[in-house]
Backbone as a ProteinNet text record, in pm:
[ID]
protein_1_A
[PRIMARY]
MKVLTDNFSVFAEGFLGTVELTVYSSLLALVLGFVMASFRVAPVRSLRAFGTAWVTVLRNTPLTLLFFAVLLGLPRFGLVLPFMVFAVLALGCYTSAFVCEALRSGINTVPTGQGEAARSLGMTFRQTLSHVVLPQAFRSVIPPVGSILIALAKNSAIAGAFSVTELLGTYRTLSELGYNVVWTFFWIAVGYLVVTGAISALFNLLERRWGIAR
[TERTIARY]
10364.1	10513.6	10414.8	10274	10279	10286.3	10276.4	10289.4	10409.2	10551.7	10693	10684.7	10661.3	10707.5	10619.4	10537.2	10470.8	10511	10627.4	10574	10744.7	10798.9	11006.8	11083.6	11018.8	11051.8	11091.6	10915.2	10854.1	10952.2	11006.7	11052.7	11219.9	11258.5	11399.2	11421.1	11372.4	11356.2	11406.4	11235.4	11280.3	11408.6	11423.8	11521.5	11656.2	11685.8	11802.5	11819.4	11707.3	11627.4	11779.8	11655.2	11695.9	11831.4	11879.8	12014.4	12120.8	12067.2	12111.5	12141.9	12038.2	11997.9	12084	12068.8	12145.7	12314.8	12346.1	12541.1	12552.1	12482.2	12545.3	12485.2	12395.9	12346.5	12441.1	12486.2	12596.2	12729.8	12807	12955.4	12914.6	12834.7	12823	12777.3	12744.1	12680.2	12828.5	12926.2	13041	13092.9	13139.7	13222.1	13203.2	13068.5	13025	13069.3	13054.1	13040.7	13149.8	13240.5	13382.3	13430.7	13438.2	13427.9	13363.9	13301	13160.6	13256.2	13292.4	13350.5	13490.5	13551.7	13659	13676.2	13547	13519.2	13517.9	13409.3	13379.8	13469.6	13607.7	13697.8	13792.4	13798.9	13900.4	13913.4	14059.6	14070.5	14082.7	13953.1	13961.1	13771.9	13767	13645.4	13504.6	13563.6	13421.7	13428.1	13518.9	13491.6	13412.2	13421.5	13335.1	13218.5	13206	13089.4	12982.2	13075.5	12965.9	12964.2	13069.6	13030.8	12875	12888.2	12682.6	12620.4	12664.6	12528.4	12456.1	12566.7	12505.5	12451.7	12471.1	12456.4	12302.1	12306.6	12193.2	12081.7	12076.8	11982.8	11940	12059.4	11988.5	11946.2	11978.5	11922.1	11804.7	11776.3	11631.9	11526.1	11566.7	11477.1	11400.1	11265.9	11239.7	11301.4	11309.4	11344.5	11292.3	11174.3	11021.2	11042.6	11094.2	11084.9	11188.6	11323.7	11429.8	11381.2	11335.1	11342.9	11278.9	11097.3	11032.1	11160.7	11264.3	11366.6	11412.4	11509.1	11567.7	11490.5	11417.2	11336.6	11270.4	11207.3	11124.4	11217	11271	11330	11434.4	11536.3	11655.8	11600.7	11529.8	11530.6	11492.6	11397.9	11374.6	11480.9	11605.3	11688.4	11803.8	11746.1	11820.6	11880.8	11821	11943.3	11859.3	11869.9	11806.3	11866.6	11881.7	11895.6	11806.5	11907.6	11721.4	11695.4	11596.9	11523.7	11591.4	11668.1	11710.2	11883.9	11930.4	12052.7	11986.3	11852	11800.4	11779	11746.8	11690.6	11840.7	11944.7	12074.5	12138.4	12107.9	12154.4	12086.9	11977.7	11873.3	11892.3	11930	11942.9	12103	12141.9	12334.8	12343.8	12289.3	12331.8	12216.7	12156.7	12032.9	12120.6	12169.6	12263.3	12393.2	12478.7	12576.2	12624.4	12484.7	12466.7	12493.4	12432.7	12428.4	12598.5	12614.7	12779.9	12858.6	12846.9	12928.3	12951.9	12800.7	12872.1	12894.6	12856	12954.1	13065.5	13108	13297.3	13292.4	13218.8	13267	13339.6	13238.3	13239.7	13361.4	13353.5	13440.3	13570.7	13609	13723.1	13768	13630.5	13616.7	13662.4	13674	13711.2	13840.7	13950	14072	14134.2	14196.1	14303.6	14330.8	14343.2	14416.6	14546.9	14607	14718.5	14806.7	14754.3	14758.8	14809.7	14659.7	14671.9	14783	14779.7	14874.5	15083.6	15077	15243.5	15232.6	15158.7	15168.2	15186.5	15073.7	15153.3	15274.3	15343.6	15447.1	15560.1	15537.5	15585.1	15623.7	15553.7	15526.5	15476.7	15343.9	15256.9	15157.9	15070.6	14982.5	14831.8	14764.7	14674.1	14537	14558.2	14550.8	14631.7	14757.7	14850.2	14831.2	14799.1	14721.2	14625.4	14515.2	14372	14377.4	14424.6	14474.5	14571.1	14649.8	14719.3	14756.9	14680.8	14689.6	14519.6	14468.6	14331.8	14188.2	14172.2	14132.1	14148.3	14259.2	14287.6	14197.9	14212	14158.5	14026.9	13954.6	13820.5	13740.6	13831.3	13738.7	13675.5	13787.4	13769.3	13620	13616.4	13482	13405.2	13344.5	13225.5	13172.3	13270.1	13189.7	13041.9	13014.3	12889.7	12777	12811.6	12683.5	12681.5	12805.9	12738.6	12717.4	12740.5	12620.9	12483.6	12472.1	12314.7	12265.3	12356.8	12331.3	12340.8	12385.4	12313.2	12224.1	12151.9	12081.9	11972.9	11979.9	11878.1	11826.2	11967.1	11960.6	11909.4	11909	11870.2	11721	11643	11502.7	11448.9	11507.8	11479.1	11488.2	11531.4	11545.2	11397	11285.8	11194.9	11089.8	11109.9	11091.1	11115.6	11202	11231.6	11088.5	11052.8	10928.8	10847.4	10813.7	10710.4	10736.6	10856	10925	10947.9	10867.8	10889.5	11089.2	11088.5	11209.3	11229.9	11218.7	11200.1	11285.9	11204.7	11263.6	11195.1	11205.1	11131	11007.7	10956.2	10803.1	10753.9	10760.7	10716.4	10621.5	10741.8	10676.5	10495.6	10475.7	10323	10198.3	10253.4	10151.7	10119.1	10222.8	10208.5	10103.7	10128.3	10106.4	9975.8	9929.2	9793.6	9686.7	9763.5	9654.5	9659.1	9735.9	9701	9600.1	9583.5	9499.3	9543.9	9692.3	9740.6	9708.1	9700.6	9666.8	9845.4	9734.4	9837	9940.8	9898.5	9972.8	10105.3	10083.6	10199.2	10259.9	10228.3	10300.4	10359.7	10341.8	10435.1	10547.6	10440.5	10601.7	10669.5	10720.7	10771.1	10851.8	10819.4	10883.8	10993.1	10926.2	10926.1	11111	11095.9	11215	11308.8	11244.6	11369.2	11481	11382.2	11457.3	11552.8	11496.1	11600.8	11731.1	11664.5	11862.8	11919.8	11892.3	11946.9	12022.5	11905.2	11985.2	12061.1	12025.2	12111.4	12258	12237.4	12400	12481.9	12421.2	12513.9	12555.4	12428	12465.5	12595.6	12584.9	12743	12801.9	12854.2	12938.3	12992.4	12910.3	12958.7	13000.1	12920.4	12999.8	13116.1	13150.9	13307.3	13419	13384.4	13433.5	13486.9	13402.3	13381.2	13496.2	13394.5	13522.1	13653.9	13749	13844.7	13887.9	13814.8	13931	13829.7	13719.7	13669.6	13730.9	13708	13742.7	13674.9	13772.6	13744.4	13670.8	13556.5	13444.6	13488
4343.8	4341	4245	4275.7	4196	4052.8	3969.8	3885.4	3870.7	3854.2	3908.9	3937.4	4043.9	4030.3	3999.8	3953.7	3870.8	3709.2	3690.2	3492.5	3504.7	3591.2	3652.9	3480.3	3418.5	3309	3241.7	3140.1	3092.6	3088.2	3212.7	3277	3220	3286.4	3277.4	3085.5	3019.7	2923.5	2833.4	2856.5	2756.9	2830.4	2997.6	3035.6	2979.9	2923.6	2845.4	2751	2671.1	2533.5	2526.8	2619.9	2649.7	2658.9	2812.8	2762.2	2669.8	2576.6	2522	2354.5	2342.1	2249.3	2274.2	2386.8	2456.8	2437.4	2461.3	2511.2	2298.4	2224.1	2082.8	2025.7	2020.9	2005.4	2028.6	2160.8	2205.4	2170.7	2136.2	2108.6	1965.6	1859.2	1738.3	1710	1841.6	1793	1871.5	1924.7	1964.4	1836.1	1796.1	1713.6	1603.3	1524.3	1415.7	1445.1	1581.1	1610.4	1624	1657.5	1630.3	1522.8	1414.1	1263	1188.5	1280.8	1152.6	1237.8	1323.3	1439.2	1385.3	1360.7	1267.8	1136.1	1025.1	897.2	926.6	1048.5	1031.3	1083.5	1129.3	1155.2	1046.3	965.5	897	741.8	718.9	652.9	489.3	461.6	331.6	304	227.5	198.5	180.8	149.1	113.7	241.4	328.3	468.5	580.1	497.2	627.5	585.6	428.9	381.9	447.7	392.5	424.6	593.2	690.5	791.1	863.6	786.9	808.8	760.4	632.7	628.2	658.6	711	800.8	940.2	990.9	1128	1084.2	993	965.8	929.4	833.9	817	947.2	997.7	1154.5	1279.1	1266.2	1394.1	1354.2	1232	1204.6	1149.8	1209.2	1084.2	1236.6	1257.3	1377.3	1378.9	1466	1511.6	1461.3	1517.3	1481	1278.4	1224.8	1118.9	1042.8	1108.3	1092.1	1091.9	1220.9	1256	1095.3	1063.4	918.8	798.3	802.5	691.2	699.2	792.4	788.8	796.8	904	957.3	828.3	745.2	645.4	503.1	522.5	391.7	313.7	426.5	395	347.4	382.6	283.7	176.2	138	-6.7	-107.9	-54.8	-143.4	-74.1	-61.2	-82.1	94.9	150.3	277.6	438.5	404.1	503.2	643	753.9	900.7	1033.3	1127.2	1205.6	1238.9	1302.5	1374.5	1412.2	1561.6	1643.2	1547.8	1490.6	1402.4	1293.4	1258.4	1223.3	1306.5	1451.1	1528.7	1602.5	1600.7	1663	1561	1385.3	1283.1	1295	1319.4	1324	1455.9	1614.2	1750.3	1684.1	1696	1674.1	1534.3	1439.1	1365.5	1405.6	1493.2	1471.8	1579.3	1705.2	1828.5	1786.3	1662.6	1655.6	1583.5	1581.7	1544.9	1649.9	1704.6	1874	1905.2	1914.7	1972.3	1917.4	1772.3	1695.8	1705.1	1746.9	1782	1965.1	2066	2152.8	2126.4	2092.3	2044.9	1961.6	1842.6	1837.7	1909.1	1977.5	2075	2162.4	2213.4	2315.1	2216.1	2070.9	1998.2	2036.7	2010.1	1926	2123	2226.6	2320.9	2381.4	2288.2	2277.7	2203.8	2248.6	2178.9	2051.3	2017.9	1817.9	1801.3	1950.7	1916	1921	1959.4	2026.2	1910	1800	1694.7	1573.8	1617.8	1500.5	1573.3	1689.3	1745.7	1749.6	1722.7	1662.7	1514.4	1479.2	1320.9	1281	1376.1	1366	1348	1449.3	1507.1	1358	1277.8	1184.8	1207.2	1291.9	1367.3	1220.1	1140.5	1065.1	1160.2	1074.4	1121.3	1206.4	1161.1	1270.2	1373.1	1383.3	1515.6	1597.7	1556.8	1625.1	1682.9	1622.7	1679.9	1763.9	1754.7	1836.3	1970	1904.8	2070.9	2112.8	2058.4	2123	2137.1	2043.6	2035.3	2126.2	2093.1	2183.3	2265.5	2374.5	2489.2	2540.9	2515.4	2588.6	2601.2	2484.5	2459.7	2488	2522.7	2603.2	2721	2748.9	2933.5	2932.4	2859.5	2855.9	2778.8	2720.9	2690.6	2745.7	2844.6	2942.3	2998.4	3062.5	3051.2	2957.2	2846.7	2806.3	2672.3	2662.1	2645.7	2694.9	2830.9	2907.2	2912.3	2909.3	2888.4	2749.4	2620	2524.6	2508.3	2544.6	2579.9	2675	2826.2	2907.9	2776.5	2688.5	2647.1	2487.6	2427.8	2369.9	2411.3	2574.9	2658	2676.3	2688.1	2624.3	2506.9	2432.3	2289.3	2206.7	2301	2268.8	2264.9	2364.1	2343.7	2246.9	2138.6	1988.8	1923.5	1967.5	1886.7	1943.4	2063.6	2043.6	1976.6	1902.5	1825	1677.7	1682.7	1564.3	1583.9	1675.3	1693.1	1753.1	1827.3	1893.7	1991	2069.3	2246.7	2330.2	2429	2483.7	2596.5	2681.8	2825.7	2791.6	2718.4	2730.3	2627.8	2557.8	2507	2565.1	2677.2	2771.1	2849.4	2871.2	2831.9	2763.8	2614.4	2580.5	2595.4	2662.1	2683.2	2814.8	2928.8	3035.2	3018.3	2972.3	2894.7	2877.6	2758.3	2721.3	2804.5	2952.1	3063.7	3139	3131.7	3211.5	3347.6	3339.4	3466.2	3487.2	3571.1	3593.5	3521.9	3449.9	3343.8	3428.8	3563.8	3590.4	3685.4	3724.2	3782.1	3689.2	3563	3511.6	3415.4	3413.3	3354.8	3456.2	3565.4	3728.6	3728.9	3712.5	3715.3	3570.6	3461.6	3341.1	3372.5	3456	3476	3562	3680.2	3711.4	3627	3548.8	3469.6	3362.5	3364.7	3265.7	3350.4	3502.1	3579.2	3609.6	3625.6	3636.9	3571.5	3424.5	3328.2	3289.5	3293.6	3335.5	3411.8	3507.4	3644.3	3625.8	3562.8	3596.7	3471.1	3348.5	3223	3345.9	3433.1	3473.1	3573.6	3631.8	3797.6	3632	3582.8	3485.1	3467	3420.9	3333.3	3485.4	3582	3708.8	3764.3	3721.7	3746.8	3652.7	3560.6	3433	3428.8	3520.8	3525.9	3636.6	3768.6	3879.8	3840	3721.2	3753.6	3629.7	3484.6	3392.4	3383.7	3450.9	3404.9	3446.4	3377.1	3434.8	3526.6	3621.4	3805	3747	3794	3769.4	3901.6
-6138.1	-6051.1	-5935.3	-5893.6	-5749.6	-5792.5	-5912.6	-5926.6	-5853	-5905	-5884	-5745.6	-5644.6	-5580.9	-5445.9	-5427.3	-5344.2	-5366.4	-5471.8	-5502.8	-5519.7	-5467	-5553.3	-5481.1	-5401.3	-5336.4	-5444.2	-5487.6	-5583	-5696.2	-5722.8	-5889.6	-5853	-5773.9	-5735.1	-5765.4	-5663.9	-5676.9	-5809.6	-5889.8	-6050.8	-6120.1	-6070.6	-6206.1	-6155.3	-5988.7	-5976.3	-6009.4	-6053.7	-6064.3	-6268.2	-6300.8	-6423.1	-6468.7	-6434.8	-6418.4	-6365.7	-6235	-6201.2	-6304.2	-6349	-6483.6	-6601.6	-6643.8	-6752.7	-6758.5	-6651.6	-6629	-6626.5	-6517.4	-6558.7	-6691.7	-6702.2	-6877.4	-6973.1	-6978.5	-7068.2	-7031.2	-6932.9	-6930.1	-6967.5	-6964.5	-7008.9	-7089.7	-7224	-7356.8	-7418.8	-7359.3	-7412.1	-7412.8	-7293.8	-7294.7	-7369.5	-7387.6	-7414.3	-7609.9	-7665.5	-7760	-7825.4	-7723.6	-7754.1	-7797.4	-7672.9	-7748	-7797.2	-7915.4	-8028.6	-8105.7	-8132.7	-8203.5	-8250.9	-8138.2	-8167.8	-8222.5	-8165.1	-8202.5	-8348.6	-8406.3	-8552.6	-8688.3	-8637.6	-8730.7	-8662.9	-8604.6	-8542.8	-8659.1	-8674.9	-8743.2	-8730.6	-8619.2	-8545.1	-8567	-8715.7	-8791.5	-8670.6	-8584	-8423.9	-8319.3	-8328.4	-8263.3	-8402.8	-8501.5	-8605.5	-8575.5	-8553.8	-8558.7	-8496.5	-8348.4	-8248.7	-8226.5	-8248.2	-8270.1	-8359.1	-8453	-8614.8	-8532.4	-8463.1	-8389.2	-8293.6	-8195.7	-8085.8	-8157.3	-8287.8	-8300.3	-8362.3	-8447	-8490.1	-8436.4	-8354.8	-8266	-8125.4	-8131.3	-8051.3	-8109	-8244.4	-8295	-8371.4	-8375.8	-8424.6	-8318.4	-8161.3	-8085.2	-8042.6	-8054.8	-7934.6	-7829.8	-7761.1	-7607.7	-7507.3	-7544.5	-7417.9	-7376	-7536.9	-7523.4	-7470.7	-7476.4	-7410.7	-7288.6	-7175.7	-7063.9	-7023.5	-7060.4	-7023.7	-7040.1	-7099.9	-7130	-7067.4	-6958.8	-6871.3	-6756.2	-6704.2	-6575.6	-6554.9	-6633.6	-6630.3	-6639.3	-6736.8	-6795.6	-6652.3	-6652.3	-6541.8	-6442.9	-6379.6	-6269.3	-6253.3	-6407.2	-6374.4	-6389.3	-6404	-6385.4	-6342.4	-6182.2	-6017.2	-6023.5	-6135.1	-6109.3	-6081.4	-5949.3	-5877.1	-5845.5	-5870.6	-5888.1	-5851.6	-5822.3	-5786.3	-5990	-5979.7	-6109.8	-6161.1	-6042.8	-6110.9	-6254.7	-6148.3	-6259.3	-6292.7	-6382.3	-6452	-6556.5	-6574.5	-6613.5	-6674.4	-6609	-6656.6	-6768.7	-6749.7	-6812.5	-6977.4	-6921	-7083.8	-7186.5	-7113	-7188	-7233.6	-7158.8	-7214.9	-7272.7	-7287.5	-7361.8	-7500.4	-7478.7	-7587.2	-7698.5	-7622.8	-7667.8	-7728.7	-7650.8	-7708.7	-7850.3	-7886.7	-8013.4	-8121.8	-8104.7	-8179	-8142.7	-8014.7	-8022.7	-8061.6	-8139.8	-8179.3	-8281.7	-8372.1	-8526.1	-8518.3	-8429.7	-8459.7	-8453.9	-8380.4	-8349.5	-8495.9	-8538.5	-8646.3	-8768.3	-8756.4	-8879.4	-8828.9	-8721.6	-8720.1	-8782.4	-8717.8	-8752.9	-8978.4	-8973.7	-9152.4	-9183	-9150.8	-9167.5	-9162.5	-9096.6	-9121.5	-9206.5	-9298.6	-9415.7	-9363.9	-9485.3	-9447.7	-9429.8	-9530.5	-9524.9	-9387.1	-9285.1	-9187.1	-9092.6	-9088.3	-9026.1	-9073	-9205.4	-9306.3	-9251.6	-9220.8	-9186.9	-9070.7	-8933	-8817.7	-8816.9	-8866.7	-8874.5	-8927.7	-9021.7	-9062.3	-8965.9	-8900.9	-8763.8	-8689.3	-8678.3	-8600.1	-8446.7	-8464.2	-8420	-8403.3	-8313.2	-8264.7	-8313.3	-8309.1	-8383.1	-8282.6	-8135.3	-8041.2	-8059	-8028.9	-8040.2	-8166.2	-8295.6	-8393.3	-8299.7	-8286.6	-8314.3	-8123.7	-8047.1	-7971.5	-7973.7	-8059.1	-8080.6	-8226.2	-8275.3	-8452.3	-8478.9	-8469	-8560.5	-8472.2	-8326	-8278.5	-8189.2	-8190.1	-8167.6	-8238.7	-8365.2	-8461.5	-8516	-8504.3	-8523.4	-8425.8	-8257.2	-8195.9	-8235	-8293.4	-8346	-8450.1	-8502.4	-8586.3	-8568.6	-8448.3	-8400.2	-8244	-8237.8	-8126.7	-8151.1	-8261.9	-8281	-8213.2	-8360	-8309.5	-8175.4	-8110.6	-7997.3	-7909.7	-7923.3	-7852.8	-7854.5	-7957	-7981	-7967.5	-7944	-7905.4	-7791.7	-7702.3	-7572.2	-7512.6	-7618.3	-7578.4	-7600.9	-7702.6	-7746.2	-7617.2	-7564.4	-7398.7	-7328.4	-7290.3	-7207.2	-7166.2	-7250	-7366.4	-7362.9	-7385.1	-7411.2	-7237.9	-7143.5	-6947.7	-6921.9	-7001.2	-6985.7	-6938.3	-7024.3	-7060	-6855.9	-6826	-6697.5	-6599.3	-6600.8	-6534.5	-6465	-6636.9	-6648.6	-6565.1	-6541	-6438.8	-6330.1	-6194.9	-6117.9	-6051.6	-6142.8	-6164.1	-6092.9	-6048.2	-5990.2	-6089.2	-6207.6	-6277.6	-6299.7	-6409.6	-6388.6	-6413	-6557.9	-6590.5	-6548.6	-6478.4	-6352.1	-6246.8	-6224.6	-6141.7	-6158.3	-6312.3	-6323.4	-6271.1	-6253.1	-6175.6	-6022.5	-5968.7	-5826.1	-5810.2	-5918.5	-5890	-5907.8	-6071.2	-6077.5	-5998.6	-5905	-5834.4	-5718.5	-5726	-5534.5	-5635.6	-5783.9	-5850.4	-5912.8	-5965.5	-5964.3	-6159.5	-6185	-6377.9	-6418.3	-6522.9	-6579.1	-6690.8	-6706	-6829	-6767.7	-6670.2	-6560.5	-6548.5	-6464.9	-6465	-6553.8	-6715.3	-6795.7	-6835.4	-6831.7	-6840.6	-6720.5	-6661.5	-6593.7	-6580.5	-6635.3	-6690.2	-6777.4	-6881.3	-7050.7	-6984.7	-6886.7	-6808.8	-6760.4	-6699.2	-6648	-6727.7	-6837	-6949.4	-7007.6	-7057.5	-7137	-7045.5	-6911.5	-6813.1	-6892.8	-6840.8	-6905.6	-7024.7	-7094.3	-7230.7	-7307.5	-7294.4	-7231.2	-7212	-7054.2	-7032.4	-7103.6	-7131.8	-7225.6	-7406.8	-7413.6	-7550	-7493.4	-7446	-7379	-7365.4	-7301.2	-7334.2	-7439.3	-7478	-7649.8	-7715.5	-7693.4	-7785.6	-7783.6	-7624	-7548.3	-7615.9	-7577	-7667.7	-7839	-7919.2	-8014.2	-8061.5	-7993.6	-7995	-7977.2	-7889.5	-7817.9	-7907.9	-7986.7	-8020.2	-8146.7	-8192	-8281.9	-8432.8	-8579	-8713.4	-8744.6	-8754.6	-8830.8	-8957	-8975.8	-9079.2	-9135.6
[MASK]
++++++++++++++++++++++++++++++++++++++++++++++++++++++++++++++++++++++++++++++++++++++++++++++++++++++++++++++++++++++++++++++++++++++++++++++++++++++++++++++++++++++++++++++++++++++++++++++++++++++++++++++++++++++

């Protein structure tokens, strides 16, 4: 307990950094995931090809390598941003590929006849997707999207190796001060449990309210 009480400000700064990184990256992942899922089911071949390439490349690229590419590669092209922004871009883009596939699987559960009926009524692709398909798909993808965002929160630990303030990175500071490593990691684990538990509780609430009854 002494490790926590003596260094509460250090843990608090790392915890808030993890929360901030998780929230911003989740928002980016959800937005990009929705856009890419729309591309993947679009009637335009070029959009489908772009969405497929996005998912294929990001899902098959190690996250650590993507962090290196973004945090060390983009500045070489004149794009200089705070490390936190780079970390959000890397983590959000990476996770968006998994969100995209979860959303696409939900879209595929909606009967084809409903989309055809909407188009026969004169609705455009965008109207059919937003008013007919996605509201039904949303109900079936709540659990998998929740699991993806929980994984995102845990993946945020990689950002600590790139000078981004987050929870796991606190162990280096406390190790240099001579504190017990076991208890340091114990409180770090508790912090991650709080973050992932909050995400899980949120999606359990969404599932109870809007999910498909099993």
